Amino acid sequence: MEQKNAMNKNVRPTAPAAPKGEAKGGSAFAAIVIPLALIVSIIIYKFVFGSPANFQGGNPENNPLPGNYLGIIYKGGVIVPILLTLFLLVITFSIERFLTISKAKGTKSIEAFIRNVRQKLNVNDITGALAACDQQKGSVASVVKAGLGKYQEMARDRSLDKDQKISAIQKEIEESTALELPMLEKNLVILSTIASVATLIGLLGTVFGMINAFSALANAGAPDAVGLANGISEALINTALGILTSALAIIAYNFFTSKIDELTYSIDEAGFSIIQTFASQHGEKETYTA
């Protein structure tokens, strides 16, 4: 019964701890990218969207030229650079996560790699399985290789019983997974935060725009048509930018989360195969021949 319970445990750790080196690396990357994105956004807002060529009479205080969308975006006001910063962060961290997760998959198909490892385990070819890990590379291969290394060690060990050996292999797989998962999930919290914050900042810009629009209507005599138009533009532009940025962040977050789930499932499958093979092929007094 204890052996069966040990085999059926999920090899994914419940609370992996990020290695200090990787945590510092992720924090350093975010600390550089965030202020840099803000600087770039301010430059784009001032010199691209706010270029005098985009406005009537060459004055950014006037209405944008008909059909000039750059000038229209500029009329979104001071909230636009903030939303543009969030938009650039979504693009940047999406690219960074895509490259990291692609590297974590390894050089070949994960499904083909797991199938190859299982075939070699079925014939007790541990050396061949280790060679397949070296060829595959990536996070899944690293976890599988660690488990196979412990497999070899436990197969040679004559001081432990079978259940203790299985527990040792399982623990090794769990610890290796705990080292790999934080690297895969790093910076996803930024995407999830932007998904919520972008909409709220867009609504804040909408409120500012409507305040300016009603202020133009409140003038004595004829309403200020230019102020009214600018206020409405500010409200609509901020709403659109906030919704667009939030939607992209949600899509990116869900996409990368699903990819990480696929990798962790592959790790679970490979870990279970290693434990199951050891349990079926190695008894308490069996010697290791591979």
PDB file of C-alpha atoms in Angstrom:
ATOM      1  CA  MET A   1       0.000   0.000   0.000  1.00  0.00           C
ATOM      2  CA  GLU A   2       2.813   2.443   0.843  1.00  0.00           C
ATOM      3  CA  GLN A   3       4.514   1.614  -2.444  1.00  0.00           C
ATOM      4  CA  LYS A   4       1.323   2.305  -4.372  1.00  0.00           C
ATOM      5  CA  ASN A   5       0.844   5.647  -2.647  1.00  0.00           C
ATOM      6  CA  ALA A   6       4.407   6.644  -3.388  1.00  0.00           C
ATOM      7  CA  MET A   7       3.933   5.868  -7.077  1.00  0.00           C
ATOM      8  CA  ASN A   8       0.681   7.797  -7.384  1.00  0.00           C
ATOM      9  CA  LYS A   9       1.933  11.047  -5.887  1.00  0.00           C
ATOM     10  CA  ASN A  10       2.055  13.957  -8.259  1.00  0.00           C
ATOM     11  CA  VAL A  11       5.672  14.893  -8.856  1.00  0.00           C
ATOM     12  CA  ARG A  12       4.872  18.593  -9.236  1.00  0.00           C
ATOM     13  CA  PRO A  13       5.833  20.505  -6.067  1.00  0.00           C
ATOM     14  CA  THR A  14       3.151  22.585  -4.430  1.00  0.00           C
ATOM     15  CA  ALA A  15       5.330  25.569  -3.579  1.00  0.00           C
ATOM     16  CA  PRO A  16       8.578  25.708  -5.563  1.00  0.00           C
ATOM     17  CA  ALA A  17      11.190  28.126  -4.340  1.00  0.00           C
ATOM     18  CA  ALA A  18      12.974  30.235  -6.924  1.00  0.00           C
ATOM     19  CA  PRO A  19      16.757  30.031  -6.903  1.00  0.00           C
ATOM     20  CA  LYS A  20      18.330  33.284  -5.768  1.00  0.00           C
ATOM     21  CA  GLY A  21      20.319  33.710  -8.957  1.00  0.00           C
ATOM     22  CA  GLU A  22      17.270  33.369 -11.197  1.00  0.00           C
ATOM     23  CA  ALA A  23      15.166  35.627  -8.963  1.00  0.00           C
ATOM     24  CA  LYS A  24      17.810  38.349  -9.091  1.00  0.00           C
ATOM     25  CA  GLY A  25      18.088  37.941 -12.859  1.00  0.00           C
ATOM     26  CA  GLY A  26      14.338  38.341 -13.331  1.00  0.00           C
ATOM     27  CA  SER A  27      14.204  41.367 -11.020  1.00  0.00           C
ATOM     28  CA  ALA A  28      17.130  43.003 -12.809  1.00  0.00           C
ATOM     29  CA  PHE A  29      15.493  42.518 -16.204  1.00  0.00           C
ATOM     30  CA  ALA A  30      12.203  44.009 -15.012  1.00  0.00           C
ATOM     31  CA  ALA A  31      14.013  46.891 -13.247  1.00  0.00           C
ATOM     32  CA  ILE A  32      15.691  47.814 -16.529  1.00  0.00           C
ATOM     33  CA  VAL A  33      12.764  47.273 -18.882  1.00  0.00           C
ATOM     34  CA  ILE A  34      10.077  49.166 -16.938  1.00  0.00           C
ATOM     35  CA  PRO A  35      11.797  52.583 -16.685  1.00  0.00           C
ATOM     36  CA  LEU A  36      13.174  52.184 -20.210  1.00  0.00           C
ATOM     37  CA  ALA A  37       9.656  51.554 -21.549  1.00  0.00           C
ATOM     38  CA  LEU A  38       8.428  54.674 -19.731  1.00  0.00           C
ATOM     39  CA  ILE A  39      11.196  56.812 -21.267  1.00  0.00           C
ATOM     40  CA  VAL A  40      10.505  55.462 -24.749  1.00  0.00           C
ATOM     41  CA  SER A  41       6.767  56.069 -24.296  1.00  0.00           C
ATOM     42  CA  ILE A  42       7.298  59.698 -23.273  1.00  0.00           C
ATOM     43  CA  ILE A  43       9.576  60.267 -26.277  1.00  0.00           C
ATOM     44  CA  ILE A  44       7.015  58.719 -28.648  1.00  0.00           C
ATOM     45  CA  TYR A  45       4.213  60.752 -27.096  1.00  0.00           C
ATOM     46  CA  LYS A  46       6.079  64.057 -27.298  1.00  0.00           C
ATOM     47  CA  PHE A  47       7.890  63.784 -30.606  1.00  0.00           C
ATOM     48  CA  VAL A  48       5.820  61.350 -32.662  1.00  0.00           C
ATOM     49  CA  PHE A  49       2.219  61.753 -31.568  1.00  0.00           C
ATOM     50  CA  GLY A  50       2.786  65.398 -30.579  1.00  0.00           C
ATOM     51  CA  SER A  51       4.627  66.413 -33.726  1.00  0.00           C
ATOM     52  CA  PRO A  52       3.350  69.802 -34.998  1.00  0.00           C
ATOM     53  CA  ALA A  53       2.869  68.212 -38.434  1.00  0.00           C
ATOM     54  CA  ASN A  54      -0.077  66.263 -37.021  1.00  0.00           C
ATOM     55  CA  PHE A  55      -2.144  69.343 -36.100  1.00  0.00           C
ATOM     56  CA  GLN A  56      -3.912  72.218 -37.761  1.00  0.00           C
ATOM     57  CA  GLY A  57      -1.705  75.262 -38.036  1.00  0.00           C
ATOM     58  CA  GLY A  58       1.293  73.251 -36.816  1.00  0.00           C
ATOM     59  CA  ASN A  59       0.199  73.749 -33.217  1.00  0.00           C
ATOM     60  CA  PRO A  60      -0.391  70.720 -30.961  1.00  0.00           C
ATOM     61  CA  GLU A  61      -2.927  72.824 -29.029  1.00  0.00           C
ATOM     62  CA  ASN A  62      -5.230  72.796 -32.081  1.00  0.00           C
ATOM     63  CA  ASN A  63      -7.307  69.937 -33.373  1.00  0.00           C
ATOM     64  CA  PRO A  64      -5.537  67.101 -35.246  1.00  0.00           C
ATOM     65  CA  LEU A  65      -5.542  67.183 -39.033  1.00  0.00           C
ATOM     66  CA  PRO A  66      -8.474  65.257 -40.538  1.00  0.00           C
ATOM     67  CA  GLY A  67      -7.697  61.540 -40.508  1.00  0.00           C
ATOM     68  CA  ASN A  68      -4.419  62.001 -38.600  1.00  0.00           C
ATOM     69  CA  TYR A  69      -4.539  59.251 -35.981  1.00  0.00           C
ATOM     70  CA  LEU A  70      -1.228  60.177 -34.385  1.00  0.00           C
ATOM     71  CA  GLY A  71      -2.605  63.576 -33.458  1.00  0.00           C
ATOM     72  CA  ILE A  72      -5.835  61.992 -32.240  1.00  0.00           C
ATOM     73  CA  ILE A  73      -3.868  59.702 -29.891  1.00  0.00           C
ATOM     74  CA  TYR A  74      -1.881  62.696 -28.638  1.00  0.00           C
ATOM     75  CA  LYS A  75      -5.153  64.283 -27.566  1.00  0.00           C
ATOM     76  CA  GLY A  76      -5.587  61.438 -25.091  1.00  0.00           C
ATOM     77  CA  GLY A  77      -3.574  63.500 -22.631  1.00  0.00           C
ATOM     78  CA  VAL A  78      -1.029  62.605 -19.964  1.00  0.00           C
ATOM     79  CA  ILE A  79      -2.490  59.148 -19.405  1.00  0.00           C
ATOM     80  CA  VAL A  80      -1.409  58.082 -22.900  1.00  0.00           C
ATOM     81  CA  PRO A  81       2.323  57.691 -22.052  1.00  0.00           C
ATOM     82  CA  ILE A  82       1.388  55.494 -19.085  1.00  0.00           C
ATOM     83  CA  LEU A  83      -0.837  53.283 -21.209  1.00  0.00           C
ATOM     84  CA  LEU A  84       1.792  53.192 -23.933  1.00  0.00           C
ATOM     85  CA  THR A  85       4.339  52.075 -21.313  1.00  0.00           C
ATOM     86  CA  LEU A  86       2.072  49.224 -20.265  1.00  0.00           C
ATOM     87  CA  PHE A  87       1.562  48.282 -23.922  1.00  0.00           C
ATOM     88  CA  LEU A  88       5.332  48.143 -24.523  1.00  0.00           C
ATOM     89  CA  LEU A  89       5.793  46.072 -21.363  1.00  0.00           C
ATOM     90  CA  VAL A  90       3.227  43.550 -22.581  1.00  0.00           C
ATOM     91  CA  ILE A  91       5.044  43.213 -25.898  1.00  0.00           C
ATOM     92  CA  THR A  92       8.485  43.015 -24.249  1.00  0.00           C
ATOM     93  CA  PHE A  93       7.615  40.452 -21.592  1.00  0.00           C
ATOM     94  CA  SER A  94       5.602  38.401 -24.093  1.00  0.00           C
ATOM     95  CA  ILE A  95       8.659  38.121 -26.331  1.00  0.00           C
ATOM     96  CA  GLU A  96      10.862  37.313 -23.331  1.00  0.00           C
ATOM     97  CA  ARG A  97       8.492  34.589 -22.099  1.00  0.00           C
ATOM     98  CA  PHE A  98       8.115  33.138 -25.591  1.00  0.00           C
ATOM     99  CA  LEU A  99      11.876  32.796 -26.003  1.00  0.00           C
ATOM    100  CA  THR A 100      12.317  31.345 -22.498  1.00  0.00           C
ATOM    101  CA  ILE A 101       9.532  28.776 -22.807  1.00  0.00           C
ATOM    102  CA  SER A 102      10.651  27.822 -26.316  1.00  0.00           C
ATOM    103  CA  LYS A 103      14.133  27.187 -24.941  1.00  0.00           C
ATOM    104  CA  ALA A 104      12.679  25.198 -22.038  1.00  0.00           C
ATOM    105  CA  LYS A 105      10.955  22.824 -24.462  1.00  0.00           C
ATOM    106  CA  GLY A 106      14.288  21.733 -25.878  1.00  0.00           C
ATOM    107  CA  THR A 107      15.445  21.003 -29.387  1.00  0.00           C
ATOM    108  CA  LYS A 108      12.719  18.542 -30.387  1.00  0.00           C
ATOM    109  CA  SER A 109       9.057  17.821 -29.753  1.00  0.00           C
ATOM    110  CA  ILE A 110       8.250  17.249 -26.085  1.00  0.00           C
ATOM    111  CA  GLU A 111       5.849  14.419 -26.973  1.00  0.00           C
ATOM    112  CA  ALA A 112       8.501  12.647 -29.052  1.00  0.00           C
ATOM    113  CA  PHE A 113      11.077  13.084 -26.279  1.00  0.00           C
ATOM    114  CA  ILE A 114       8.811  11.643 -23.578  1.00  0.00           C
ATOM    115  CA  ARG A 115       7.868   8.754 -25.851  1.00  0.00           C
ATOM    116  CA  ASN A 116      11.550   8.053 -26.542  1.00  0.00           C
ATOM    117  CA  VAL A 117      12.411   8.085 -22.831  1.00  0.00           C
ATOM    118  CA  ARG A 118       9.549   5.753 -21.980  1.00  0.00           C
ATOM    119  CA  GLN A 119      10.603   3.309 -24.681  1.00  0.00           C
ATOM    120  CA  LYS A 120      14.151   3.220 -23.336  1.00  0.00           C
ATOM    121  CA  LEU A 121      12.902   2.819 -19.776  1.00  0.00           C
ATOM    122  CA  ASN A 122      10.760  -0.127 -20.819  1.00  0.00           C
ATOM    123  CA  VAL A 123      13.911  -1.980 -21.920  1.00  0.00           C
ATOM    124  CA  ASN A 124      15.891  -0.670 -18.920  1.00  0.00           C
ATOM    125  CA  ASP A 125      18.197   1.359 -21.184  1.00  0.00           C
ATOM    126  CA  ILE A 126      19.006   4.117 -18.685  1.00  0.00           C
ATOM    127  CA  THR A 127      22.164   5.142 -20.530  1.00  0.00           C
ATOM    128  CA  GLY A 128      20.173   5.646 -23.732  1.00  0.00           C
ATOM    129  CA  ALA A 129      17.550   7.676 -21.848  1.00  0.00           C
ATOM    130  CA  LEU A 130      20.281   9.916 -20.420  1.00  0.00           C
ATOM    131  CA  ALA A 131      21.691  10.394 -23.920  1.00  0.00           C
ATOM    132  CA  ALA A 132      18.236  11.418 -25.138  1.00  0.00           C
ATOM    133  CA  CYS A 133      18.104  14.037 -22.352  1.00  0.00           C
ATOM    134  CA  ASP A 134      21.470  15.431 -23.416  1.00  0.00           C
ATOM    135  CA  GLN A 135      20.216  15.738 -26.990  1.00  0.00           C
ATOM    136  CA  GLN A 136      16.862  17.267 -26.010  1.00  0.00           C
ATOM    137  CA  LYS A 137      18.091  19.856 -23.475  1.00  0.00           C
ATOM    138  CA  GLY A 138      15.613  22.257 -21.878  1.00  0.00           C
ATOM    139  CA  SER A 139      13.740  22.170 -18.556  1.00  0.00           C
ATOM    140  CA  VAL A 140      11.874  18.910 -19.103  1.00  0.00           C
ATOM    141  CA  ALA A 141      15.057  17.119 -20.105  1.00  0.00           C
ATOM    142  CA  SER A 142      16.875  18.539 -17.065  1.00  0.00           C
ATOM    143  CA  VAL A 143      14.250  17.177 -14.666  1.00  0.00           C
ATOM    144  CA  VAL A 144      14.151  13.794 -16.407  1.00  0.00           C
ATOM    145  CA  LYS A 145      17.950  13.591 -16.377  1.00  0.00           C
ATOM    146  CA  ALA A 146      18.039  14.309 -12.648  1.00  0.00           C
ATOM    147  CA  GLY A 147      15.470  11.585 -12.039  1.00  0.00           C
ATOM    148  CA  LEU A 148      17.398   9.103 -14.178  1.00  0.00           C
ATOM    149  CA  GLY A 149      20.611   9.939 -12.353  1.00  0.00           C
ATOM    150  CA  LYS A 150      18.949   9.132  -9.032  1.00  0.00           C
ATOM    151  CA  TYR A 151      17.476   6.010 -10.684  1.00  0.00           C
ATOM    152  CA  GLN A 152      20.998   4.742 -11.397  1.00  0.00           C
ATOM    153  CA  GLU A 153      22.183   5.615  -7.913  1.00  0.00           C
ATOM    154  CA  MET A 154      19.288   3.834  -6.220  1.00  0.00           C
ATOM    155  CA  ALA A 155      19.650   0.791  -8.490  1.00  0.00           C
ATOM    156  CA  ARG A 156      23.207   0.327  -7.197  1.00  0.00           C
ATOM    157  CA  ASP A 157      22.336   1.047  -3.558  1.00  0.00           C
ATOM    158  CA  ARG A 158      21.975  -2.097  -1.443  1.00  0.00           C
ATOM    159  CA  SER A 159      21.377  -0.361   1.907  1.00  0.00           C
ATOM    160  CA  LEU A 160      17.815   0.874   1.262  1.00  0.00           C
ATOM    161  CA  ASP A 161      14.642  -1.063   0.677  1.00  0.00           C
ATOM    162  CA  LYS A 162      12.510  -0.653  -2.429  1.00  0.00           C
ATOM    163  CA  ASP A 163      10.068   1.894  -0.982  1.00  0.00           C
ATOM    164  CA  GLN A 164      12.898   4.092   0.280  1.00  0.00           C
ATOM    165  CA  LYS A 165      14.544   4.043  -3.135  1.00  0.00           C
ATOM    166  CA  ILE A 166      11.301   5.037  -4.847  1.00  0.00           C
ATOM    167  CA  SER A 167      10.841   7.880  -2.369  1.00  0.00           C
ATOM    168  CA  ALA A 168      14.394   9.088  -3.038  1.00  0.00           C
ATOM    169  CA  ILE A 169      13.825   9.116  -6.806  1.00  0.00           C
ATOM    170  CA  GLN A 170      10.531  10.949  -6.378  1.00  0.00           C
ATOM    171  CA  LYS A 171      12.137  13.535  -4.096  1.00  0.00           C
ATOM    172  CA  GLU A 172      14.905  14.156  -6.626  1.00  0.00           C
ATOM    173  CA  ILE A 173      12.329  14.761  -9.372  1.00  0.00           C
ATOM    174  CA  GLU A 174      10.361  17.128  -7.133  1.00  0.00           C
ATOM    175  CA  GLU A 175      13.460  19.130  -6.220  1.00  0.00           C
ATOM    176  CA  SER A 176      14.542  19.401  -9.861  1.00  0.00           C
ATOM    177  CA  THR A 177      11.064  20.537 -10.861  1.00  0.00           C
ATOM    178  CA  ALA A 178      11.144  23.152  -8.089  1.00  0.00           C
ATOM    179  CA  LEU A 179      14.281  24.599  -9.665  1.00  0.00           C
ATOM    180  CA  GLU A 180      12.796  24.751 -13.166  1.00  0.00           C
ATOM    181  CA  LEU A 181       9.235  26.037 -12.577  1.00  0.00           C
ATOM    182  CA  PRO A 182      10.183  29.496 -11.232  1.00  0.00           C
ATOM    183  CA  MET A 183      12.214  30.116 -14.380  1.00  0.00           C
ATOM    184  CA  LEU A 184       9.176  29.280 -16.519  1.00  0.00           C
ATOM    185  CA  GLU A 185       6.724  31.377 -14.487  1.00  0.00           C
ATOM    186  CA  LYS A 186       9.024  34.362 -13.975  1.00  0.00           C
ATOM    187  CA  ASN A 187       7.525  37.749 -15.056  1.00  0.00           C
ATOM    188  CA  LEU A 188       4.065  36.263 -15.670  1.00  0.00           C
ATOM    189  CA  VAL A 189       2.872  38.173 -12.605  1.00  0.00           C
ATOM    190  CA  ILE A 190       3.728  41.391 -14.463  1.00  0.00           C
ATOM    191  CA  LEU A 191       1.480  40.397 -17.361  1.00  0.00           C
ATOM    192  CA  SER A 192      -1.372  39.477 -15.022  1.00  0.00           C
ATOM    193  CA  THR A 193      -0.994  42.800 -13.176  1.00  0.00           C
ATOM    194  CA  ILE A 194      -1.035  44.793 -16.404  1.00  0.00           C
ATOM    195  CA  ALA A 195      -4.164  42.931 -17.500  1.00  0.00           C
ATOM    196  CA  SER A 196      -6.005  44.403 -14.510  1.00  0.00           C
ATOM    197  CA  VAL A 197      -4.286  47.777 -14.170  1.00  0.00           C
ATOM    198  CA  ALA A 198      -4.442  48.823 -17.844  1.00  0.00           C
ATOM    199  CA  THR A 199      -8.239  48.897 -17.882  1.00  0.00           C
ATOM    200  CA  LEU A 200      -8.379  50.910 -14.664  1.00  0.00           C
ATOM    201  CA  ILE A 201      -5.856  53.450 -15.927  1.00  0.00           C
ATOM    202  CA  GLY A 202      -7.816  53.704 -19.172  1.00  0.00           C
ATOM    203  CA  LEU A 203     -10.975  54.438 -17.182  1.00  0.00           C
ATOM    204  CA  LEU A 204      -9.086  57.048 -15.193  1.00  0.00           C
ATOM    205  CA  GLY A 205      -8.122  58.741 -18.450  1.00  0.00           C
ATOM    206  CA  THR A 206     -11.750  58.522 -19.537  1.00  0.00           C
ATOM    207  CA  VAL A 207     -12.822  60.335 -16.388  1.00  0.00           C
ATOM    208  CA  PHE A 208     -10.234  63.097 -16.965  1.00  0.00           C
ATOM    209  CA  GLY A 209     -11.424  63.478 -20.548  1.00  0.00           C
ATOM    210  CA  MET A 210     -15.060  63.778 -19.542  1.00  0.00           C
ATOM    211  CA  ILE A 211     -14.148  66.350 -16.886  1.00  0.00           C
ATOM    212  CA  ASN A 212     -12.439  68.452 -19.548  1.00  0.00           C
ATOM    213  CA  ALA A 213     -15.381  68.007 -21.923  1.00  0.00           C
ATOM    214  CA  PHE A 214     -17.938  69.158 -19.353  1.00  0.00           C
ATOM    215  CA  SER A 215     -15.665  72.029 -18.375  1.00  0.00           C
ATOM    216  CA  ALA A 216     -15.806  73.211 -21.984  1.00  0.00           C
ATOM    217  CA  LEU A 217     -19.605  72.971 -21.935  1.00  0.00           C
ATOM    218  CA  ALA A 218     -19.788  74.949 -18.691  1.00  0.00           C
ATOM    219  CA  ASN A 219     -18.319  78.110 -20.236  1.00  0.00           C
ATOM    220  CA  ALA A 220     -20.618  81.122 -20.290  1.00  0.00           C
ATOM    221  CA  GLY A 221     -22.029  81.884 -23.708  1.00  0.00           C
ATOM    222  CA  ALA A 222     -21.102  79.597 -26.563  1.00  0.00           C
ATOM    223  CA  PRO A 223     -19.437  76.312 -25.507  1.00  0.00           C
ATOM    224  CA  ASP A 224     -15.740  75.868 -26.249  1.00  0.00           C
ATOM    225  CA  ALA A 225     -15.942  73.577 -29.283  1.00  0.00           C
ATOM    226  CA  VAL A 226     -12.200  72.867 -29.340  1.00  0.00           C
ATOM    227  CA  GLY A 227     -12.095  72.059 -25.619  1.00  0.00           C
ATOM    228  CA  LEU A 228     -15.175  69.868 -25.934  1.00  0.00           C
ATOM    229  CA  ALA A 229     -13.665  67.941 -28.842  1.00  0.00           C
ATOM    230  CA  ASN A 230     -10.339  67.511 -27.048  1.00  0.00           C
ATOM    231  CA  GLY A 231     -12.054  66.286 -23.890  1.00  0.00           C
ATOM    232  CA  ILE A 232     -14.085  63.701 -25.783  1.00  0.00           C
ATOM    233  CA  SER A 233     -10.987  62.604 -27.714  1.00  0.00           C
ATOM    234  CA  GLU A 234      -9.074  62.206 -24.464  1.00  0.00           C
ATOM    235  CA  ALA A 235     -11.816  60.049 -22.975  1.00  0.00           C
ATOM    236  CA  LEU A 236     -12.196  57.774 -25.991  1.00  0.00           C
ATOM    237  CA  ILE A 237      -8.471  57.387 -26.702  1.00  0.00           C
ATOM    238  CA  ASN A 238      -7.689  56.392 -23.120  1.00  0.00           C
ATOM    239  CA  THR A 239     -10.561  53.919 -23.072  1.00  0.00           C
ATOM    240  CA  ALA A 240      -9.401  52.308 -26.311  1.00  0.00           C
ATOM    241  CA  LEU A 241      -5.750  52.086 -25.275  1.00  0.00           C
ATOM    242  CA  GLY A 242      -6.629  50.667 -21.875  1.00  0.00           C
ATOM    243  CA  ILE A 243      -8.906  47.976 -23.314  1.00  0.00           C
ATOM    244  CA  LEU A 244      -6.397  47.049 -26.048  1.00  0.00           C
ATOM    245  CA  THR A 245      -3.491  46.742 -23.613  1.00  0.00           C
ATOM    246  CA  SER A 246      -5.530  44.747 -21.123  1.00  0.00           C
ATOM    247  CA  ALA A 247      -6.818  42.381 -23.810  1.00  0.00           C
ATOM    248  CA  LEU A 248      -3.302  41.696 -25.110  1.00  0.00           C
ATOM    249  CA  ALA A 249      -2.011  41.084 -21.566  1.00  0.00           C
ATOM    250  CA  ILE A 250      -4.830  38.613 -20.835  1.00  0.00           C
ATOM    251  CA  ILE A 251      -4.232  36.733 -24.080  1.00  0.00           C
ATOM    252  CA  ALA A 252      -0.475  36.574 -23.475  1.00  0.00           C
ATOM    253  CA  TYR A 253      -0.870  35.460 -19.859  1.00  0.00           C
ATOM    254  CA  ASN A 254      -3.328  32.678 -20.712  1.00  0.00           C
ATOM    255  CA  PHE A 255      -1.214  31.536 -23.658  1.00  0.00           C
ATOM    256  CA  PHE A 256       1.993  31.233 -21.638  1.00  0.00           C
ATOM    257  CA  THR A 257       0.186  29.659 -18.693  1.00  0.00           C
ATOM    258  CA  SER A 258      -1.162  26.944 -20.972  1.00  0.00           C
ATOM    259  CA  LYS A 259       2.318  26.322 -22.389  1.00  0.00           C
ATOM    260  CA  ILE A 260       3.774  26.004 -18.885  1.00  0.00           C
ATOM    261  CA  ASP A 261       0.990  23.574 -17.958  1.00  0.00           C
ATOM    262  CA  GLU A 262       1.957  21.449 -20.964  1.00  0.00           C
ATOM    263  CA  LEU A 263       5.577  21.368 -19.813  1.00  0.00           C
ATOM    264  CA  THR A 264       4.707  20.498 -16.219  1.00  0.00           C
ATOM    265  CA  TYR A 265       2.362  17.762 -17.425  1.00  0.00           C
ATOM    266  CA  SER A 266       5.231  16.319 -19.487  1.00  0.00           C
ATOM    267  CA  ILE A 267       7.458  16.436 -16.406  1.00  0.00           C
ATOM    268  CA  ASP A 268       4.770  14.655 -14.371  1.00  0.00           C
ATOM    269  CA  GLU A 269       4.363  12.001 -17.054  1.00  0.00           C
ATOM    270  CA  ALA A 270       8.100  11.368 -17.355  1.00  0.00           C
ATOM    271  CA  GLY A 271       8.546  11.304 -13.565  1.00  0.00           C
ATOM    272  CA  PHE A 272       5.759   8.773 -13.144  1.00  0.00           C
ATOM    273  CA  SER A 273       7.307   6.585 -15.857  1.00  0.00           C
ATOM    274  CA  ILE A 274      10.677   6.637 -14.098  1.00  0.00           C
ATOM    275  CA  ILE A 275       9.162   5.663 -10.738  1.00  0.00           C
ATOM    276  CA  GLN A 276       6.906   3.029 -12.259  1.00  0.00           C
ATOM    277  CA  THR A 277       9.773   1.458 -14.199  1.00  0.00           C
ATOM    278  CA  PHE A 278      12.000   1.324 -11.140  1.00  0.00           C
ATOM    279  CA  ALA A 279       9.233  -0.242  -9.060  1.00  0.00           C
ATOM    280  CA  SER A 280       8.597  -2.944 -11.651  1.00  0.00           C
ATOM    281  CA  GLN A 281      12.182  -3.788 -12.623  1.00  0.00           C
ATOM    282  CA  HIS A 282      14.142  -3.492  -9.379  1.00  0.00           C
ATOM    283  CA  GLY A 283      13.454  -5.501  -6.288  1.00  0.00           C
ATOM    284  CA  GLU A 284      14.925  -4.989  -2.844  1.00  0.00           C
ATOM    285  CA  LYS A 285      17.833  -7.357  -3.477  1.00  0.00           C
ATOM    286  CA  GLU A 286      18.130  -6.946  -7.247  1.00  0.00           C
ATOM    287  CA  THR A 287      21.479  -5.807  -8.590  1.00  0.00           C
ATOM    288  CA  TYR A 288      21.846  -3.120 -11.211  1.00  0.00           C
ATOM    289  CA  THR A 289      23.075  -4.481 -14.561  1.00  0.00           C
ATOM    290  CA  ALA A 290      22.614  -1.598 -17.001  1.00  0.00           C
TER     291      ALA A 290
END
